[in-house]
PDB file of N, CA and C and ligand atoms in Angstrom:
ATOM      1  N   MET A   1      21.355  15.920  -8.766  1.00 71.00           N
ATOM      2  CA  MET A   1      20.065  15.761  -9.373  1.00 71.00           C
ATOM      3  C   MET A   1      18.979  16.581  -9.137  1.00 71.00           C
ATOM      4  N   ALA A   2      18.515  17.214 -10.220  1.00 87.00           N
ATOM      5  CA  ALA A   2      17.506  18.013 -10.094  1.00 87.00           C
ATOM      6  C   ALA A   2      16.161  17.802  -9.255  1.00 87.00           C
ATOM      7  N   ARG A   3      15.645  18.463  -8.715  1.00 94.00           N
ATOM      8  CA  ARG A   3      14.404  17.943  -7.992  1.00 94.00           C
ATOM      9  C   ARG A   3      13.136  18.124  -9.005  1.00 94.00           C
ATOM     10  N   LYS A   4      12.162  17.337  -8.787  1.00 97.00           N
ATOM     11  CA  LYS A   4      10.960  17.570  -9.491  1.00 97.00           C
ATOM     12  C   LYS A   4       9.733  17.800  -8.609  1.00 97.00           C
ATOM     13  N   ALA A   5       8.590  18.097  -9.037  1.00 97.00           N
ATOM     14  CA  ALA A   5       7.619  18.257  -8.413  1.00 97.00           C
ATOM     15  C   ALA A   5       6.401  17.843  -8.705  1.00 97.00           C
ATOM     16  N   THR A   6       5.404  17.622  -7.814  1.00 96.00           N
ATOM     17  CA  THR A   6       3.982  16.890  -8.131  1.00 96.00           C
ATOM     18  C   THR A   6       2.995  17.780  -7.282  1.00 96.00           C
ATOM     19  N   ASP A   7       1.798  17.890  -7.868  1.00 94.00           N
ATOM     20  CA  ASP A   7       0.966  18.998  -7.412  1.00 94.00           C
ATOM     21  C   ASP A   7      -0.475  18.063  -7.614  1.00 94.00           C
ATOM     22  N   CYS A   8      -1.413  17.868  -6.581  1.00 94.00           N
ATOM     23  CA  CYS A   8      -2.628  17.168  -6.306  1.00 94.00           C
ATOM     24  C   CYS A   8      -3.459  18.243  -7.565  1.00 94.00           C
ATOM     25  N   ARG A   9      -3.156  19.266  -7.263  1.00 91.00           N
ATOM     26  CA  ARG A   9      -4.126  20.285  -7.973  1.00 91.00           C
ATOM     27  C   ARG A   9      -3.986  19.786  -9.705  1.00 91.00           C
ATOM     28  N   ASP A  10      -3.063  19.426 -10.016  1.00 87.00           N
ATOM     29  CA  ASP A  10      -2.981  19.393 -11.445  1.00 87.00           C
ATOM     30  C   ASP A  10      -3.959  17.958 -11.856  1.00 87.00           C
ATOM     31  N   ALA A  11      -4.069  17.214 -10.890  1.00 79.00           N
ATOM     32  CA  ALA A  11      -5.323  15.985 -11.437  1.00 79.00           C
ATOM     33  C   ALA A  11      -6.435  16.262 -11.075  1.00 79.00           C
ATOM     34  N   PRO A  12      -7.268  16.230 -12.415  1.00 70.00           N
ATOM     35  CA  PRO A  12      -8.652  16.829 -12.380  1.00 70.00           C
ATOM     36  C   PRO A  12      -9.675  15.956 -11.435  1.00 70.00           C
ATOM     37  N   SER A  13      -9.189  14.599 -11.357  1.00 67.00           N
ATOM     38  CA  SER A  13     -10.163  13.603 -10.714  1.00 67.00           C
ATOM     39  C   SER A  13      -9.990  13.951  -9.247  1.00 67.00           C
ATOM     40  N   VAL A  14      -8.844  14.683  -8.568  1.00 59.00           N
ATOM     41  CA  VAL A  14      -8.773  14.948  -7.303  1.00 59.00           C
ATOM     42  C   VAL A  14      -9.166  15.907  -6.588  1.00 59.00           C
ATOM     43  N   SER A  15     -10.361  16.125  -6.156  1.00 67.00           N
ATOM     44  CA  SER A  15     -10.956  17.111  -5.570  1.00 67.00           C
ATOM     45  C   SER A  15     -10.656  17.484  -4.177  1.00 67.00           C
ATOM     46  N   GLY A  16     -10.164  18.730  -3.865  1.00 86.00           N
ATOM     47  CA  GLY A  16      -9.963  19.214  -2.582  1.00 86.00           C
ATOM     48  C   GLY A  16      -8.393  18.972  -1.718  1.00 86.00           C
ATOM     49  N   CYS A  17      -7.692  18.304  -2.991  1.00 93.00           N
ATOM     50  CA  CYS A  17      -6.264  17.981  -2.225  1.00 93.00           C
ATOM     51  C   CYS A  17      -5.497  19.293  -2.998  1.00 93.00           C
ATOM     52  N   SER A  18      -4.673  19.959  -2.216  1.00 93.00           N
ATOM     53  CA  SER A  18      -4.114  20.866  -2.683  1.00 93.00           C
ATOM     54  C   SER A  18      -2.221  20.628  -2.426  1.00 93.00           C
ATOM     55  N   LEU A  19      -2.050  19.438  -1.976  1.00 94.00           N
ATOM     56  CA  LEU A  19      -0.599  18.884  -1.563  1.00 94.00           C
ATOM     57  C   LEU A  19       0.367  19.353  -2.847  1.00 94.00           C
ATOM     58  N   TYR A  20       1.316  19.889  -2.564  1.00 95.00           N
ATOM     59  CA  TYR A  20       2.464  20.234  -3.436  1.00 95.00           C
ATOM     60  C   TYR A  20       3.606  19.349  -2.896  1.00 95.00           C
ATOM     61  N   MET A  21       4.398  18.502  -3.457  1.00 95.00           N
ATOM     62  CA  MET A  21       5.550  18.246  -2.874  1.00 95.00           C
ATOM     63  C   MET A  21       6.872  18.503  -3.891  1.00 95.00           C
ATOM     64  N   SER A  22       8.000  18.416  -3.523  1.00 96.00           N
ATOM     65  CA  SER A  22       9.191  18.284  -4.446  1.00 96.00           C
ATOM     66  C   SER A  22      10.284  17.640  -3.733  1.00 96.00           C
ATOM     67  N   GLY A  23      11.148  17.111  -4.560  1.00 96.00           N
ATOM     68  CA  GLY A  23      12.295  16.415  -4.340  1.00 96.00           C
ATOM     69  C   GLY A  23      12.974  15.766  -5.343  1.00 96.00           C
ATOM     70  N   GLU A  24      14.108  15.136  -4.906  1.00 96.00           N
ATOM     71  CA  GLU A  24      14.554  14.347  -6.109  1.00 96.00           C
ATOM     72  C   GLU A  24      13.643  13.155  -6.675  1.00 96.00           C
ATOM     73  N   GLU A  25      13.694  12.665  -7.934  1.00 96.00           N
ATOM     74  CA  GLU A  25      12.830  11.931  -8.370  1.00 96.00           C
ATOM     75  C   GLU A  25      12.206  10.624  -7.599  1.00 96.00           C
ATOM     76  N   ASP A  26      13.460  10.030  -6.763  1.00 96.00           N
ATOM     77  CA  ASP A  26      13.143   8.790  -6.246  1.00 96.00           C
ATOM     78  C   ASP A  26      12.506   8.947  -4.686  1.00 96.00           C
ATOM     79  N   GLU A  27      12.986  10.328  -4.095  1.00 97.00           N
ATOM     80  CA  GLU A  27      12.219  10.612  -2.825  1.00 97.00           C
ATOM     81  C   GLU A  27      10.884  11.066  -3.209  1.00 97.00           C
ATOM     82  N   LEU A  28      10.618  11.752  -4.357  1.00 97.00           N
ATOM     83  CA  LEU A  28       9.645  12.142  -4.775  1.00 97.00           C
ATOM     84  C   LEU A  28       8.303  10.801  -4.805  1.00 97.00           C
ATOM     85  N   GLU A  29       9.018  10.102  -5.615  1.00 97.00           N
ATOM     86  CA  GLU A  29       8.013   8.840  -5.892  1.00 97.00           C
ATOM     87  C   GLU A  29       7.876   8.201  -4.609  1.00 97.00           C
ATOM     88  N   ARG A  30       8.474   8.145  -3.703  1.00 97.00           N
ATOM     89  CA  ARG A  30       8.173   7.562  -2.495  1.00 97.00           C
ATOM     90  C   ARG A  30       7.142   8.109  -1.825  1.00 97.00           C
ATOM     91  N   ALA A  31       7.377   9.566  -1.437  1.00 98.00           N
ATOM     92  CA  ALA A  31       6.465  10.303  -0.976  1.00 98.00           C
ATOM     93  C   ALA A  31       5.145  10.209  -1.560  1.00 98.00           C
ATOM     94  N   ALA A  32       5.130  10.450  -2.738  1.00 97.00           N
ATOM     95  CA  ALA A  32       3.825  10.824  -3.856  1.00 97.00           C
ATOM     96  C   ALA A  32       2.847   9.033  -3.496  1.00 97.00           C
ATOM     97  N   VAL A  33       3.472   8.089  -3.691  1.00 97.00           N
ATOM     98  CA  VAL A  33       2.980   6.881  -3.577  1.00 97.00           C
ATOM     99  C   VAL A  33       2.490   6.771  -1.908  1.00 97.00           C
ATOM    100  N   GLN A  34       3.104   7.236  -0.942  1.00 97.00           N
ATOM    101  CA  GLN A  34       2.559   6.839   0.026  1.00 97.00           C
ATOM    102  C   GLN A  34       1.102   7.924   0.475  1.00 97.00           C
ATOM    103  N   HIS A  35       1.525   9.132  -0.344  1.00 96.00           N
ATOM    104  CA  HIS A  35       0.596   9.792  -0.093  1.00 96.00           C
ATOM    105  C   HIS A  35      -0.982   9.581  -1.040  1.00 96.00           C
ATOM    106  N   VAL A  36      -0.678   9.350  -2.146  1.00 94.00           N
ATOM    107  CA  VAL A  36      -1.903   8.777  -2.845  1.00 94.00           C
ATOM    108  C   VAL A  36      -2.792   7.460  -2.078  1.00 94.00           C
ATOM    109  N   ILE A  37      -1.703   6.815  -1.746  1.00 95.00           N
ATOM    110  CA  ILE A  37      -2.389   5.570  -0.999  1.00 95.00           C
ATOM    111  C   ILE A  37      -3.187   5.808   0.265  1.00 95.00           C
ATOM    112  N   ALA A  38      -2.361   6.715   0.997  1.00 94.00           N
ATOM    113  CA  ALA A  38      -3.312   7.119   2.126  1.00 94.00           C
ATOM    114  C   ALA A  38      -4.793   8.098   2.390  1.00 94.00           C
ATOM    115  N   VAL A  39      -4.162   8.922   1.146  1.00 92.00           N
ATOM    116  CA  VAL A  39      -5.342   9.969   0.975  1.00 92.00           C
ATOM    117  C   VAL A  39      -6.145   9.916  -0.051  1.00 92.00           C
ATOM    118  N   HIS A  40      -5.594   9.234  -1.034  1.00 92.00           N
ATOM    119  CA  HIS A  40      -6.508   9.157  -2.269  1.00 92.00           C
ATOM    120  C   HIS A  40      -7.082   7.988  -2.564  1.00 92.00           C
ATOM    121  N   GLU A  41      -6.597   6.761  -1.542  1.00 91.00           N
ATOM    122  CA  GLU A  41      -7.063   5.400  -2.093  1.00 91.00           C
ATOM    123  C   GLU A  41      -6.866   4.705  -3.017  1.00 91.00           C
ATOM    124  N   HIS A  42      -5.561   4.796  -3.321  1.00 93.00           N
ATOM    125  CA  HIS A  42      -4.871   4.215  -4.670  1.00 93.00           C
ATOM    126  C   HIS A  42      -4.300   3.157  -4.139  1.00 93.00           C
ATOM    127  N   THR A  43      -4.177   2.001  -4.936  1.00 96.00           N
ATOM    128  CA  THR A  43      -3.322   0.778  -4.270  1.00 96.00           C
ATOM    129  C   THR A  43      -1.971   1.133  -5.407  1.00 96.00           C
ATOM    130  N   ASP A  44      -1.072   0.464  -4.465  1.00 97.00           N
ATOM    131  CA  ASP A  44       0.416   0.617  -4.874  1.00 97.00           C
ATOM    132  C   ASP A  44       0.873  -0.413  -6.296  1.00 97.00           C
ATOM    133  N   SER A  45       0.968  -0.145  -7.229  1.00 98.00           N
ATOM    134  CA  SER A  45       1.192  -0.753  -8.555  1.00 98.00           C
ATOM    135  C   SER A  45       2.310  -0.083  -9.104  1.00 98.00           C
ATOM    136  N   PRO A  46       3.062  -1.005 -10.394  1.00 98.00           N
ATOM    137  CA  PRO A  46       3.889  -0.196 -11.423  1.00 98.00           C
ATOM    138  C   PRO A  46       2.874   0.885 -12.229  1.00 98.00           C
ATOM    139  N   GLU A  47       1.817   0.740 -12.573  1.00 97.00           N
ATOM    140  CA  GLU A  47       1.159   1.616 -13.095  1.00 97.00           C
ATOM    141  C   GLU A  47       0.739   2.865 -12.383  1.00 97.00           C
ATOM    142  N   LEU A  48       0.421   2.794 -11.152  1.00 96.00           N
ATOM    143  CA  LEU A  48       0.494   4.006 -10.029  1.00 96.00           C
ATOM    144  C   LEU A  48       2.014   4.647 -10.402  1.00 96.00           C
ATOM    145  N   ARG A  49       2.827   4.123 -10.170  1.00 97.00           N
ATOM    146  CA  ARG A  49       4.256   4.693  -9.967  1.00 97.00           C
ATOM    147  C   ARG A  49       4.646   5.285 -11.073  1.00 97.00           C
ATOM    148  N   ALA A  50       4.231   4.635 -12.507  1.00 97.00           N
ATOM    149  CA  ALA A  50       4.350   5.176 -13.548  1.00 97.00           C
ATOM    150  C   ALA A  50       3.632   6.656 -14.052  1.00 97.00           C
ATOM    151  N   GLU A  51       2.272   6.481 -13.206  1.00 95.00           N
ATOM    152  CA  GLU A  51       1.568   7.792 -13.543  1.00 95.00           C
ATOM    153  C   GLU A  51       2.053   8.811 -12.532  1.00 95.00           C
ATOM    154  N   ILE A  52       2.645   8.473 -11.462  1.00 95.00           N
ATOM    155  CA  ILE A  52       3.321   9.339 -10.531  1.00 95.00           C
ATOM    156  C   ILE A  52       4.516   9.799 -11.262  1.00 95.00           C
ATOM    157  N   ARG A  53       5.182   9.096 -11.738  1.00 96.00           N
ATOM    158  CA  ARG A  53       6.669   9.683 -12.769  1.00 96.00           C
ATOM    159  C   ARG A  53       6.086  10.672 -13.810  1.00 96.00           C
ATOM    160  N   ALA A  54       4.895  10.222 -14.558  1.00 96.00           N
ATOM    161  CA  ALA A  54       4.515  10.932 -15.496  1.00 96.00           C
ATOM    162  C   ALA A  54       3.970  12.242 -15.194  1.00 96.00           C
ATOM    163  N   SER A  55       3.738  12.446 -13.906  1.00 95.00           N
ATOM    164  CA  SER A  55       3.107  13.884 -13.417  1.00 95.00           C
ATOM    165  C   SER A  55       4.073  14.621 -13.155  1.00 95.00           C
ATOM    166  N   MET A  56       5.334  14.326 -12.892  1.00 97.00           N
ATOM    167  CA  MET A  56       6.435  14.827 -12.206  1.00 97.00           C
ATOM    168  C   MET A  56       6.725  16.169 -13.173  1.00 97.00           C
ATOM    169  N   LYS A  57       6.615  17.490 -12.676  1.00 96.00           N
ATOM    170  CA  LYS A  57       7.240  18.291 -13.374  1.00 96.00           C
ATOM    171  C   LYS A  57       8.389  19.280 -12.780  1.00 96.00           C
ATOM    172  N   GLU A  58       8.580  20.529 -13.518  1.00 95.00           N
ATOM    173  CA  GLU A  58      10.015  21.263 -12.927  1.00 95.00           C
ATOM    174  C   GLU A  58       9.167  21.999 -11.762  1.00 95.00           C
ATOM    175  N   PRO A  59       9.823  22.008 -10.496  1.00 94.00           N
ATOM    176  CA  PRO A  59       9.455  22.791  -9.403  1.00 94.00           C
ATOM    177  C   PRO A  59       9.024  24.015  -9.586  1.00 94.00           C
ATOM    178  N   LEU A  60       8.073  24.567  -8.823  1.00 84.00           N
ATOM    179  CA  LEU A  60       8.210  25.983  -8.967  1.00 84.00           C
ATOM    180  C   LEU A  60       9.038  26.958  -8.180  1.00 84.00           C
ATOM    181  N   PRO A  61       9.637  28.206  -8.859  1.00 84.00           N
ATOM    182  CA  PRO A  61      10.840  29.007  -7.896  1.00 84.00           C
ATOM    183  C   PRO A  61      10.547  28.798  -6.806  1.00 84.00           C
ATOM    184  N   GLY A  62      11.796  28.563  -6.003  1.00 76.00           N
ATOM    185  CA  GLY A  62      11.761  28.988  -4.616  1.00 76.00           C
ATOM    186  C   GLY A  62      10.969  27.642  -3.801  1.00 76.00           C
ATOM    187  N   THR A  63      10.716  26.477  -4.411  1.00 70.00           N
ATOM    188  CA  THR A  63      10.253  25.350  -3.568  1.00 70.00           C
ATOM    189  C   THR A  63      11.196  24.182  -3.677  1.00 70.00           C
TER     190      THR A  63
HETATM  191 ZN1   ZN B   1      -3.234  14.735  -2.835  1.00 57.55          ZN
END
């Protein structure tokens, strides 16, 4: 399974967070959900997970 990536710098509402993560979609969703709950004060919900899935992109070369 190909890896995907999320980058907090892609989200204009998120200021000051530059976290970049990559991994297989399921791993990445779990890690990203925990990150946005812990750091960005989001609440876990199907909408949040859908948003995270939608923000996944192709990883940068070498990551
Ligand atoms: Zn972040």
